[in-house]
Tab-separated table of N, CA, C and O in Angstrom:
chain	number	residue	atom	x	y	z
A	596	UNK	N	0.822	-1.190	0.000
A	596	UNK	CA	0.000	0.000	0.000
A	596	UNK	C	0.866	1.254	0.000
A	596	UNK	O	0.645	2.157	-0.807
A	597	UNK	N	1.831	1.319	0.879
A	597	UNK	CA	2.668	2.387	1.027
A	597	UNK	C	3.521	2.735	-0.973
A	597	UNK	O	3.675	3.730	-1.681
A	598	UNK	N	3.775	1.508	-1.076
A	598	UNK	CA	4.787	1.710	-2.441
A	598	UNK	C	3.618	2.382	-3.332
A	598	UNK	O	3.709	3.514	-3.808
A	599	UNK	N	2.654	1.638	-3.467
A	599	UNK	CA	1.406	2.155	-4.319
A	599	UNK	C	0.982	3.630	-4.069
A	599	UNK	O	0.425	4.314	-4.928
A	600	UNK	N	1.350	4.139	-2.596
A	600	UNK	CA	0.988	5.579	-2.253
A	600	UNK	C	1.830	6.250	-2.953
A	600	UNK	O	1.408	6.804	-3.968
A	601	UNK	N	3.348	6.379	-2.556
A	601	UNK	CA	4.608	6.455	-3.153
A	601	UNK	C	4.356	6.813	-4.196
A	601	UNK	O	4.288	8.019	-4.433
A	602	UNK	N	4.085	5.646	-5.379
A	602	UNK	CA	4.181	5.857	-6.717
A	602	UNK	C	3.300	7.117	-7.283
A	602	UNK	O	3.688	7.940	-8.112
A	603	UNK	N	1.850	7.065	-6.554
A	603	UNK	CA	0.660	8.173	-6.890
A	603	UNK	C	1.167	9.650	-6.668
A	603	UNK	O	0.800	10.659	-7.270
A	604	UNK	N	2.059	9.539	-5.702
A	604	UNK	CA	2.444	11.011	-5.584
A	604	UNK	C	3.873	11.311	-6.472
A	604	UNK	O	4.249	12.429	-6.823
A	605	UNK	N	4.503	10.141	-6.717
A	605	UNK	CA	5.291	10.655	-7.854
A	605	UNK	C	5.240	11.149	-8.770
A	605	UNK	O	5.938	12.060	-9.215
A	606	UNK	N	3.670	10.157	-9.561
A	606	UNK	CA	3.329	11.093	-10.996
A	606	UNK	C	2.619	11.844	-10.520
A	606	UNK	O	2.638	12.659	-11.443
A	607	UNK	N	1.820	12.372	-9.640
A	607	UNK	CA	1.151	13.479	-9.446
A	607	UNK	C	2.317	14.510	-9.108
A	607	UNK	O	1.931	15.674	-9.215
A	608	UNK	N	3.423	14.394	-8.792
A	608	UNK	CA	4.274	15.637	-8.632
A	608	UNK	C	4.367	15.980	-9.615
A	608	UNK	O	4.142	15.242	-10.573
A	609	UNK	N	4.938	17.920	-9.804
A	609	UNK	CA	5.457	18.723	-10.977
A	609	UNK	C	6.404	18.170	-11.761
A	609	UNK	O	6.488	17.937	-12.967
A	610	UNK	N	7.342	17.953	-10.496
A	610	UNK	CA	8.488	17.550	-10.988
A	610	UNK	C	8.872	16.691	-11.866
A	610	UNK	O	9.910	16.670	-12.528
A	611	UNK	N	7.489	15.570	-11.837
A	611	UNK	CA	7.454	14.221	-12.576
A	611	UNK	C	7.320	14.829	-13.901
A	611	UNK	O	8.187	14.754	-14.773
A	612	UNK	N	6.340	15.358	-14.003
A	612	UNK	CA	5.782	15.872	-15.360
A	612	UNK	C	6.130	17.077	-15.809
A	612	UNK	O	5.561	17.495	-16.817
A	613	UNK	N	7.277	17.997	-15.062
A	613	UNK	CA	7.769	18.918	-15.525
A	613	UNK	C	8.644	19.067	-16.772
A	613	UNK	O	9.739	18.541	-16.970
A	614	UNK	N	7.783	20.084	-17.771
A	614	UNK	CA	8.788	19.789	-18.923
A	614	UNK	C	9.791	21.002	-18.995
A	614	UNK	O	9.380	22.157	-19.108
A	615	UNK	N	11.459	20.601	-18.905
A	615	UNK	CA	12.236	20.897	-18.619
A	615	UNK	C	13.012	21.896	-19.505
A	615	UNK	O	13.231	21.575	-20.673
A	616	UNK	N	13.459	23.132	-19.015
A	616	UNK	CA	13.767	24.134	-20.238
A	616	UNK	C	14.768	23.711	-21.182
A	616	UNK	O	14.578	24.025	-22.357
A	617	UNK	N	15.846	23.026	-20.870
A	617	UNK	CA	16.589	22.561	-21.673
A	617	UNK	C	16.183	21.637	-22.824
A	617	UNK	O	16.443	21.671	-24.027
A	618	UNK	N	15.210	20.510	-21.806
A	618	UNK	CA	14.102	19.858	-23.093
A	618	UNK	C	13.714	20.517	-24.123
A	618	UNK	O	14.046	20.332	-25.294
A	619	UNK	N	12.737	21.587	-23.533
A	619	UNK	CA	11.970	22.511	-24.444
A	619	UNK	C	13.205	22.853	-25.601
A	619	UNK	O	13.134	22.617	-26.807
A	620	UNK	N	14.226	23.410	-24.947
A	620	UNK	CA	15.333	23.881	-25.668
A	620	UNK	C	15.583	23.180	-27.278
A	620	UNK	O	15.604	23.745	-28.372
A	621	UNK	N	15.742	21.849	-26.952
A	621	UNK	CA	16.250	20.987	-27.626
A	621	UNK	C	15.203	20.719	-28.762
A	621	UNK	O	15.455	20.982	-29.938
A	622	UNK	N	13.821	20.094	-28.278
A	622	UNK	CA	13.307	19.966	-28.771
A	622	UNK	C	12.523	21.001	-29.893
A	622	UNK	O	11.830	20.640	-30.844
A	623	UNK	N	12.823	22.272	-29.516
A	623	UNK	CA	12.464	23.556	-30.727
A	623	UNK	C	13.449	23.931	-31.624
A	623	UNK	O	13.376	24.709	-32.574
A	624	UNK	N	14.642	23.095	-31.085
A	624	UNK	CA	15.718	23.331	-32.330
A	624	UNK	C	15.618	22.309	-33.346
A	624	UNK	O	16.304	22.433	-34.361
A	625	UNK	N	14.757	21.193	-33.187
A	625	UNK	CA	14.635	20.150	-33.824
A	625	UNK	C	13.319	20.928	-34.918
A	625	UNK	O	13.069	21.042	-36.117
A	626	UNK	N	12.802	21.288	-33.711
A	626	UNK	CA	11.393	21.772	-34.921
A	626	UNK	C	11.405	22.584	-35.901
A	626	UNK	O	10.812	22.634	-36.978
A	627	UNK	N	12.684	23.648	-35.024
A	627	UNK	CA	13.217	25.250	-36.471
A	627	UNK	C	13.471	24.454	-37.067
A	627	UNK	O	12.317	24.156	-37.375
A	628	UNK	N	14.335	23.417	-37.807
A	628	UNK	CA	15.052	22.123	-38.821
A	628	UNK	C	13.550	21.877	-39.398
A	628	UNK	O	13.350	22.240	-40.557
A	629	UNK	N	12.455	21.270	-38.652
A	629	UNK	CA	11.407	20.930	-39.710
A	629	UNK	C	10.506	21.446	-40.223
A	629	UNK	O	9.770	21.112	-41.150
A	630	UNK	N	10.588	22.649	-39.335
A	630	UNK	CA	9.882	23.875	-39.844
A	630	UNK	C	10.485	24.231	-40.947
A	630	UNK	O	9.719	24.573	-41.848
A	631	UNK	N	12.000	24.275	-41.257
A	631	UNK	CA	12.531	24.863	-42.804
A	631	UNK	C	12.748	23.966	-43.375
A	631	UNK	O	13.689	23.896	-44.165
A	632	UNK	N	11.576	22.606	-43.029
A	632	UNK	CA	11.618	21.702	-44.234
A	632	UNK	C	12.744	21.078	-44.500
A	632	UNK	O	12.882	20.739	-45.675
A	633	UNK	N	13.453	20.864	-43.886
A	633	UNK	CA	14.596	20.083	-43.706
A	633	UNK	C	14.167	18.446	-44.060
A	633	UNK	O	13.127	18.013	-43.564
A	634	UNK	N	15.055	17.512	-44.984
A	634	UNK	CA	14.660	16.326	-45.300
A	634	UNK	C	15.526	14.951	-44.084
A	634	UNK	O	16.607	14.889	-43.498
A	635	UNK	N	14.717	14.358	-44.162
A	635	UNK	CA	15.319	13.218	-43.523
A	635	UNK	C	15.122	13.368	-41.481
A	635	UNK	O	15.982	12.785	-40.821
A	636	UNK	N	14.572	13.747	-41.107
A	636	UNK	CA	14.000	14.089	-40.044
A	636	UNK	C	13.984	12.622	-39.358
A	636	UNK	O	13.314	11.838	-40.030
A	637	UNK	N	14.408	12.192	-38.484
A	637	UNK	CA	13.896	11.015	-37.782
A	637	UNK	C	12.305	11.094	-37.325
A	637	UNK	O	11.656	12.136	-37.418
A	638	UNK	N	11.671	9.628	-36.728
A	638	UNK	CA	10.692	9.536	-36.622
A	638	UNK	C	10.887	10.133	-35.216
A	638	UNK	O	10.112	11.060	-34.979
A	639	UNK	N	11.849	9.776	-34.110
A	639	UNK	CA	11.398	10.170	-33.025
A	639	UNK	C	12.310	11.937	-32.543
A	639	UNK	O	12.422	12.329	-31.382
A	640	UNK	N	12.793	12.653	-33.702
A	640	UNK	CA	12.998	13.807	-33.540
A	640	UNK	C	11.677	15.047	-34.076
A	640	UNK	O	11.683	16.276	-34.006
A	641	UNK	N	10.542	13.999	-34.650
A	641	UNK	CA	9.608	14.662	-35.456
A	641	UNK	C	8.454	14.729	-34.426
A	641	UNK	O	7.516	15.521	-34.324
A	642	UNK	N	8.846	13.566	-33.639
A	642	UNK	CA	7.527	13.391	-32.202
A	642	UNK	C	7.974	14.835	-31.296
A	642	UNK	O	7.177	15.723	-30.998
A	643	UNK	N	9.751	14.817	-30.877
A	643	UNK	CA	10.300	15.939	-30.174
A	643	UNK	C	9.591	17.455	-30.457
A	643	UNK	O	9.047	18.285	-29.728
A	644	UNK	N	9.987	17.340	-32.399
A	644	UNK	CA	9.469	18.742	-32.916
A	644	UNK	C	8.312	19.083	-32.668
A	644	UNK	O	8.042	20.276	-32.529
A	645	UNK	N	7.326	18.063	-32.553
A	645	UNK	CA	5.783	17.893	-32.380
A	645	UNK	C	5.673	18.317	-31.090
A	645	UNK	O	4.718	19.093	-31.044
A	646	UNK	N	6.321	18.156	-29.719
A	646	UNK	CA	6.157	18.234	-28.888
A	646	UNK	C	6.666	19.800	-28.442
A	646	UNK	O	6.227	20.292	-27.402
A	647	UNK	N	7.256	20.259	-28.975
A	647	UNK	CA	7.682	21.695	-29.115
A	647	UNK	C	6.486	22.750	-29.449
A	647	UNK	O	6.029	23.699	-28.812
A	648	UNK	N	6.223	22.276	-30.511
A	648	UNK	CA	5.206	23.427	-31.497
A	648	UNK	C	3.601	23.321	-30.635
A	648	UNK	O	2.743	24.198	-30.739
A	649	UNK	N	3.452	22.120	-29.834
A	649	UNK	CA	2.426	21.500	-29.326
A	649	UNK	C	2.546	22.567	-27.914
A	649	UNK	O	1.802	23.545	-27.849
A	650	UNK	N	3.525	22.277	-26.841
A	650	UNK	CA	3.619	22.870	-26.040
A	650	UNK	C	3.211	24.793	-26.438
A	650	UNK	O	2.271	25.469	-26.021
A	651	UNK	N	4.286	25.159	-27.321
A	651	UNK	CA	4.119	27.011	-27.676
A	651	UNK	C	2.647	27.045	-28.073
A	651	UNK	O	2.115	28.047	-27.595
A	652	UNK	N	1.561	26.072	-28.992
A	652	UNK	CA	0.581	26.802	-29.368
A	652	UNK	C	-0.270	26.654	-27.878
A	652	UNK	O	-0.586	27.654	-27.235
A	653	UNK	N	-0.564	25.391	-27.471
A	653	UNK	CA	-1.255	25.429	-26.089
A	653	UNK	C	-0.820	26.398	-24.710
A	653	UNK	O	-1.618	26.577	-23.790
A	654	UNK	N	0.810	27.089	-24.727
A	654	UNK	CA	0.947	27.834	-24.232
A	654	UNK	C	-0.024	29.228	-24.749
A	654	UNK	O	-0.797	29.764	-23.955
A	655	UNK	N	0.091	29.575	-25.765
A	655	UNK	CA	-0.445	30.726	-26.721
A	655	UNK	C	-2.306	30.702	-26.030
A	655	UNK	O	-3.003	31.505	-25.409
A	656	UNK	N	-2.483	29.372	-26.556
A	656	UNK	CA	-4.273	29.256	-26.234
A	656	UNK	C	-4.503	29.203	-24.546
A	656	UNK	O	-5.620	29.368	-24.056
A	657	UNK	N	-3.311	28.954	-23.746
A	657	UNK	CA	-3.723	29.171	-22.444
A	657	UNK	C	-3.538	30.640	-22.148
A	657	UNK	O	-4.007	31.074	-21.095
A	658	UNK	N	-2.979	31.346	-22.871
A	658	UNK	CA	-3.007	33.076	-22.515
A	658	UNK	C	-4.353	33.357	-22.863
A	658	UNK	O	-5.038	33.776	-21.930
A	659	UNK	N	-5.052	33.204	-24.250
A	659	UNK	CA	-5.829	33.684	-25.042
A	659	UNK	C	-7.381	33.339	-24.367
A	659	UNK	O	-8.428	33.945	-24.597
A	660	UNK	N	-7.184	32.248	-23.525
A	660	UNK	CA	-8.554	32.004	-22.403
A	660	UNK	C	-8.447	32.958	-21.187
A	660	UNK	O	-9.447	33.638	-20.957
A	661	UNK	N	-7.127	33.135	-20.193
A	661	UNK	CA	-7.009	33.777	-19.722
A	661	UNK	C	-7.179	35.507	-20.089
A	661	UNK	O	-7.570	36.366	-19.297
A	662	UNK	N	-6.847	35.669	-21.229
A	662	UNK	CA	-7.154	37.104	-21.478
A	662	UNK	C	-8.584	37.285	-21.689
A	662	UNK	O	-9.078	38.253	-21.110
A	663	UNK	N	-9.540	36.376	-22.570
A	663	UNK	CA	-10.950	36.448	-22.660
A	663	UNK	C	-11.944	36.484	-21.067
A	663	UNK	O	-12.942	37.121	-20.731
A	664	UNK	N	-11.179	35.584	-20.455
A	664	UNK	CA	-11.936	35.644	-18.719
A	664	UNK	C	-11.642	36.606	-18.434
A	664	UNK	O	-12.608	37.114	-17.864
A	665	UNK	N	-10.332	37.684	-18.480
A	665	UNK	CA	-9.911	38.634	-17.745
A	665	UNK	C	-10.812	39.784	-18.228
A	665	UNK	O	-11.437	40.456	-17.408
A	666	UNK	N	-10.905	40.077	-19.875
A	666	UNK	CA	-11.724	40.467	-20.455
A	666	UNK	C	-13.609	40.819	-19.460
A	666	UNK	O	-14.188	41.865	-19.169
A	667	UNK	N	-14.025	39.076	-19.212
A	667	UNK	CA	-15.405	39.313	-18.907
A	667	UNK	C	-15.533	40.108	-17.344
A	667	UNK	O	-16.570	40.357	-16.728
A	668	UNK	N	-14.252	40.377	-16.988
A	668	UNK	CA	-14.399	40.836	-15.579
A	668	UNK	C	-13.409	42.473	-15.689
A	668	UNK	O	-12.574	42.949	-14.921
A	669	UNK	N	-13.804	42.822	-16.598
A	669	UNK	CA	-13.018	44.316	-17.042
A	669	UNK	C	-11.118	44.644	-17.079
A	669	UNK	O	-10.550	45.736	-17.085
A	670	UNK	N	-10.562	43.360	-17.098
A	670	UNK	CA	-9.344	43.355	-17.163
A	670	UNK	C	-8.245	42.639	-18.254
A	670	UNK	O	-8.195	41.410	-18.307
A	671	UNK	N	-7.590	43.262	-18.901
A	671	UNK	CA	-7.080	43.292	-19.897
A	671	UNK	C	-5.663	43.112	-19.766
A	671	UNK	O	-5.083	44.035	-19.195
A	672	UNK	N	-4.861	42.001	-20.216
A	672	UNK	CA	-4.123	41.790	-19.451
A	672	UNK	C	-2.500	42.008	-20.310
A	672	UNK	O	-1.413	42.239	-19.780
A	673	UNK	N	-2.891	41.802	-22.120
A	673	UNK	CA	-1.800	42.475	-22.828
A	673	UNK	C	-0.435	42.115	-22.520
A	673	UNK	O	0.351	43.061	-22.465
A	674	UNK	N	-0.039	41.113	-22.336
A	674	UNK	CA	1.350	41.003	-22.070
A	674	UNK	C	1.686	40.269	-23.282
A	674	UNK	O	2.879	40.021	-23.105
A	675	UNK	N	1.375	39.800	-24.342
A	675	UNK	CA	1.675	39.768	-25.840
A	675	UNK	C	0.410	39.400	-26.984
A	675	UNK	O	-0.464	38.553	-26.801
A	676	UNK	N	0.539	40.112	-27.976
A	676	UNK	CA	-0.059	39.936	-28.793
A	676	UNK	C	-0.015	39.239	-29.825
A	676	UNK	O	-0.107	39.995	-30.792
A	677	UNK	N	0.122	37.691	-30.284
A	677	UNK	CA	0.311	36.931	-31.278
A	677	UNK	C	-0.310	37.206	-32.526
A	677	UNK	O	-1.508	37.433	-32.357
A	678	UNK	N	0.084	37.280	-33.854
A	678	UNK	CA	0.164	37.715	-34.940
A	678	UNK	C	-1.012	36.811	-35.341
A	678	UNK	O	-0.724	35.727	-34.833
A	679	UNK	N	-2.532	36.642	-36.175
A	679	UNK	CA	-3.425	36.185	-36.825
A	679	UNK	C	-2.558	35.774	-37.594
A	679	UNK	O	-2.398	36.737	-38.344
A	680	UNK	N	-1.589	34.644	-38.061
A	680	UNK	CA	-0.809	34.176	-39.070
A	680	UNK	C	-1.755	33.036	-38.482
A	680	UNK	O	-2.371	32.721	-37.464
A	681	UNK	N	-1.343	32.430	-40.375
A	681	UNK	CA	-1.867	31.386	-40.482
A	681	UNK	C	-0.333	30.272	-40.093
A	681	UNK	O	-0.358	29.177	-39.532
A	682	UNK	N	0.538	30.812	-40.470
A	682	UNK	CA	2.269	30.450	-40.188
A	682	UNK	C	2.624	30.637	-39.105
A	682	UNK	O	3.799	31.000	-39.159
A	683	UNK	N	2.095	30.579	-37.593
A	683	UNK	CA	2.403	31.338	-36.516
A	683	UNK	C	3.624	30.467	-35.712
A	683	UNK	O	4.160	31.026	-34.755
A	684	UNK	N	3.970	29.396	-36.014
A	684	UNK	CA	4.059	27.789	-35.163
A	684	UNK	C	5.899	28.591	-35.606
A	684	UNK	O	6.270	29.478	-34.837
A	685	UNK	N	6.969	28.163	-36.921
A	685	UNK	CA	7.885	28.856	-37.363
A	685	UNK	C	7.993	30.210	-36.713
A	685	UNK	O	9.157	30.611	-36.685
A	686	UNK	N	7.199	30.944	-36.237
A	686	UNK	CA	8.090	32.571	-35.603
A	686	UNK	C	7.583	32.042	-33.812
A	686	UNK	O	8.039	32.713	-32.887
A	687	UNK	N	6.994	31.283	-33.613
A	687	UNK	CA	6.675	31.325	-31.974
A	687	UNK	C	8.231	30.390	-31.502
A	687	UNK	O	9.082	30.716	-30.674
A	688	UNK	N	8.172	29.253	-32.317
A	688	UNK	CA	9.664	28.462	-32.502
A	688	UNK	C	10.955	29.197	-32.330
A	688	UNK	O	11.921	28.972	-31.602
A	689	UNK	N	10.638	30.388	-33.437
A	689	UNK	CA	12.326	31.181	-33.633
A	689	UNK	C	12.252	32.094	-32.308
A	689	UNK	O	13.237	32.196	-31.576
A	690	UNK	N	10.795	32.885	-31.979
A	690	UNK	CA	10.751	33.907	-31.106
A	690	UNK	C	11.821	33.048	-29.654
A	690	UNK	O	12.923	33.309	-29.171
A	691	UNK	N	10.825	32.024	-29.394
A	691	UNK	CA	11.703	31.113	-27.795
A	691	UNK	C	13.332	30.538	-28.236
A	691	UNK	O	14.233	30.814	-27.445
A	692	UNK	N	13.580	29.968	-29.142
A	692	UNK	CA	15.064	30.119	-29.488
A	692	UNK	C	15.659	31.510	-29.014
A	692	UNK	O	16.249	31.614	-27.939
A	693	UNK	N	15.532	32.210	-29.585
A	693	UNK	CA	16.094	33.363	-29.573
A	693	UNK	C	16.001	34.127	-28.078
A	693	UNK	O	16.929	34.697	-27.504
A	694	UNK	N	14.853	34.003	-27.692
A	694	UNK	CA	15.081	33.932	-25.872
A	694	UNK	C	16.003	33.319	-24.967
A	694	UNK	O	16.512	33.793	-23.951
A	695	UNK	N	16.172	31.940	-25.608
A	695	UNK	CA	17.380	31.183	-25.033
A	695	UNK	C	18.482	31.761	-25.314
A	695	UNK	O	19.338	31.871	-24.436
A	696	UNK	N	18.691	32.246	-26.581
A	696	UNK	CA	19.882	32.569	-26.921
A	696	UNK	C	20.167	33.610	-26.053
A	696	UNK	O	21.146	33.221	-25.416
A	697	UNK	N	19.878	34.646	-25.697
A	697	UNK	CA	19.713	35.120	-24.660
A	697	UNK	C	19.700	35.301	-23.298
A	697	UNK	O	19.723	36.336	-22.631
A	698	UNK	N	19.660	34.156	-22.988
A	698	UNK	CA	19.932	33.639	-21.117
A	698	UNK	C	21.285	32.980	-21.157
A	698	UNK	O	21.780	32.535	-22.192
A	699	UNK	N	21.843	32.944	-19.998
A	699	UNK	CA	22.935	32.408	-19.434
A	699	UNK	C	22.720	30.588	-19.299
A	699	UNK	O	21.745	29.855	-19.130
A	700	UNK	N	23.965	30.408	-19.449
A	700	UNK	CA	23.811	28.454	-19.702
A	700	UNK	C	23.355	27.825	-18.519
A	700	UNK	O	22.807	26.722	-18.531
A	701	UNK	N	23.619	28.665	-17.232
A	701	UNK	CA	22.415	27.745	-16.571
A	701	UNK	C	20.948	28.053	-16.071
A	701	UNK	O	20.752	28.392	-14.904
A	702	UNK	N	20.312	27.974	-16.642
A	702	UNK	CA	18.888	28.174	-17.042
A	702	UNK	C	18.362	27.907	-15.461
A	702	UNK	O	18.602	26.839	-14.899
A	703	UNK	N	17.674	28.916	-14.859
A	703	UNK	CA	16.944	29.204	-13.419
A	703	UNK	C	15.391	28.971	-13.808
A	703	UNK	O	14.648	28.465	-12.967
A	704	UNK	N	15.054	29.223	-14.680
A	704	UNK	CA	13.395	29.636	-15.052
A	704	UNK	C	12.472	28.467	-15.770
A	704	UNK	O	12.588	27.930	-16.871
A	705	UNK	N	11.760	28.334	-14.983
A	705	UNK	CA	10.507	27.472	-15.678
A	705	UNK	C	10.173	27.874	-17.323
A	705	UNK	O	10.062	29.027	-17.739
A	706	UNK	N	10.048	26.658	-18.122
A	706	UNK	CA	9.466	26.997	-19.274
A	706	UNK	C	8.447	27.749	-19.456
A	706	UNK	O	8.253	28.245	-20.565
A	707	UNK	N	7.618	27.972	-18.426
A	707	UNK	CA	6.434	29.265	-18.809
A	707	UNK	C	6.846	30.454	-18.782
A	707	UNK	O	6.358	31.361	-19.457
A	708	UNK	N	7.789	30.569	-17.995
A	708	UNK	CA	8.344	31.856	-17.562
A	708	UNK	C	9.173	32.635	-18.752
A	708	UNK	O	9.039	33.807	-19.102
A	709	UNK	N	10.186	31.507	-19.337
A	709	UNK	CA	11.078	31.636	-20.649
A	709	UNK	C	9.783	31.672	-21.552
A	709	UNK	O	9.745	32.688	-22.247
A	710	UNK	N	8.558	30.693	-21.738
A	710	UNK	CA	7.881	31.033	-23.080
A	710	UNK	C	7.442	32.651	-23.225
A	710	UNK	O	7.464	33.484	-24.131
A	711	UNK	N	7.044	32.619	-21.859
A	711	UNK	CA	5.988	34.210	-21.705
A	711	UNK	C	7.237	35.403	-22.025
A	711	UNK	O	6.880	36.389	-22.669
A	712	UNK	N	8.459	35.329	-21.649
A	712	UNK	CA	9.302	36.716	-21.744
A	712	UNK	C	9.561	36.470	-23.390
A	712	UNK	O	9.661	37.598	-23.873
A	713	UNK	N	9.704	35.497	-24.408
A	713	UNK	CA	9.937	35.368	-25.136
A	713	UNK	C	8.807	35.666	-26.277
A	713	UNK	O	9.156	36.382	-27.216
A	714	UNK	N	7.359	35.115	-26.248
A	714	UNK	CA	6.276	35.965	-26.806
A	714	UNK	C	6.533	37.300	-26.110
A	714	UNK	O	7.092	37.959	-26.987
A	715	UNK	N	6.458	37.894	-25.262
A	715	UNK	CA	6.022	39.359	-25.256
A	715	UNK	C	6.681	39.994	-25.682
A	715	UNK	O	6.155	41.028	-26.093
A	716	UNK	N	8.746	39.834	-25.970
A	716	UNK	CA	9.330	40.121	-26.565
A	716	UNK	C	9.386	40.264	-28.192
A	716	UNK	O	9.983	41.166	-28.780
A	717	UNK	N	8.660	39.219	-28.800
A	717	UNK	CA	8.552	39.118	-29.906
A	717	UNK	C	7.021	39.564	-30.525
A	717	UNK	O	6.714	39.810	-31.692
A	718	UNK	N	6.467	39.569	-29.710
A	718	UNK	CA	5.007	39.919	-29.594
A	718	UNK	C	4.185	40.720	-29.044
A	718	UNK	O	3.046	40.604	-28.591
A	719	UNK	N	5.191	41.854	-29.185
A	719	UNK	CA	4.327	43.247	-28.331
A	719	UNK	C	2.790	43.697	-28.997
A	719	UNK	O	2.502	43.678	-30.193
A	720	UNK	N	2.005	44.056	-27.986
A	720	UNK	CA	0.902	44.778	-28.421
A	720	UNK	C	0.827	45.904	-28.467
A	720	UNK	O	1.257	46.478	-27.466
A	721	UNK	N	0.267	46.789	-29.597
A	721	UNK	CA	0.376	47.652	-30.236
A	721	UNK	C	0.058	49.081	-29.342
A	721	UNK	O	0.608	50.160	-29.122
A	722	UNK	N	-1.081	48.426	-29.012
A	722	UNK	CA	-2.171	49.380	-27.931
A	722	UNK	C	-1.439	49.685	-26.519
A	722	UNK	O	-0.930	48.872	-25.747
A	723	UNK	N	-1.521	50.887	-26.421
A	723	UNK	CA	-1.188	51.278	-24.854
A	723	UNK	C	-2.198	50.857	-24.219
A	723	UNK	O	-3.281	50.881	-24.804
A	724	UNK	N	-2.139	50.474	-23.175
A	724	UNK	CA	-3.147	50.255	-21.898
A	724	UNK	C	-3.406	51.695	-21.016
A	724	UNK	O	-2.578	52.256	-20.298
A	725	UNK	N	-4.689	52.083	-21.270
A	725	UNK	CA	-5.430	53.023	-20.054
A	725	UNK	C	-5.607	52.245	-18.521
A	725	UNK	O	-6.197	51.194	-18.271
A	726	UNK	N	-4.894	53.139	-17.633
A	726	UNK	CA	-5.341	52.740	-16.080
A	726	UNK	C	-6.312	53.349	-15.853
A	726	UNK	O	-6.653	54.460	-16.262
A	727	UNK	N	-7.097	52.242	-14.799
A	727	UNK	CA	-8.625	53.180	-14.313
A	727	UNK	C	-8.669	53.363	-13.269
A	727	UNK	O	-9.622	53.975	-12.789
């Protein structure tokens, strides 16, 4: 019973299922490669790339709920504005590369933290914000 407890709180920890910036790292450099159509791609560097572009858009759609709720309660929250491209997956890819490129080699920050400074950087909104 105890090992069986054990195990439940292992995968229920972050840590278990934390996906790791260096991961992330790796795996979006695989994807810039298949994003420029690069030939000969392995099968399990294409799952990696998949898992890259997968993570940035569901990051993207977890802002875009949060901004609509913030929205129904008069708050606007603007910390990046993603481009209506139909191509968006290739510049959200290059935008977080290029964030990395940017940080020091030993990486302190949660992947949300690196995705979010990296859209808002690359993805400013246009509009000033009025305080009320």
């Amino acid at each position: 019973m105890k090992r069986l407890l054990f195990c439940g709180l292992l995968l229920c920890s972050p840590l278990a299922l934390a996906y790791q910036a260096e991961e992330l790292r790796g795996d979006c450099q695989i994807a810039e490669g298949m994003l420029a159509q690069r030939t000969g791609i392995p099968p399990y560097d294409s799952l990696r790339a998949t898992r890259c572009i997968s993570y940035l858009a569901g990051f993207a759609d977890g802002y875009a709920v949060a901004d609509y709720l913030g929205g129904k309660i008069g708050l606007q929250i603007a910390a990046f504005c993603p481009p209506k491209d139909e191509n968006l997956a290739p510049r959200m890819v290059r935008a977080l590369l290029a964030q990395f490129d940017r940080m020091p080699p030993q990486i302190r920050q949660g992947t949300a933290e690196i995705t979010a400074a990296a859209f808002a950087r690359s993805f400013p909104c246009n509009e000033k914000l009025e305080t009320k």
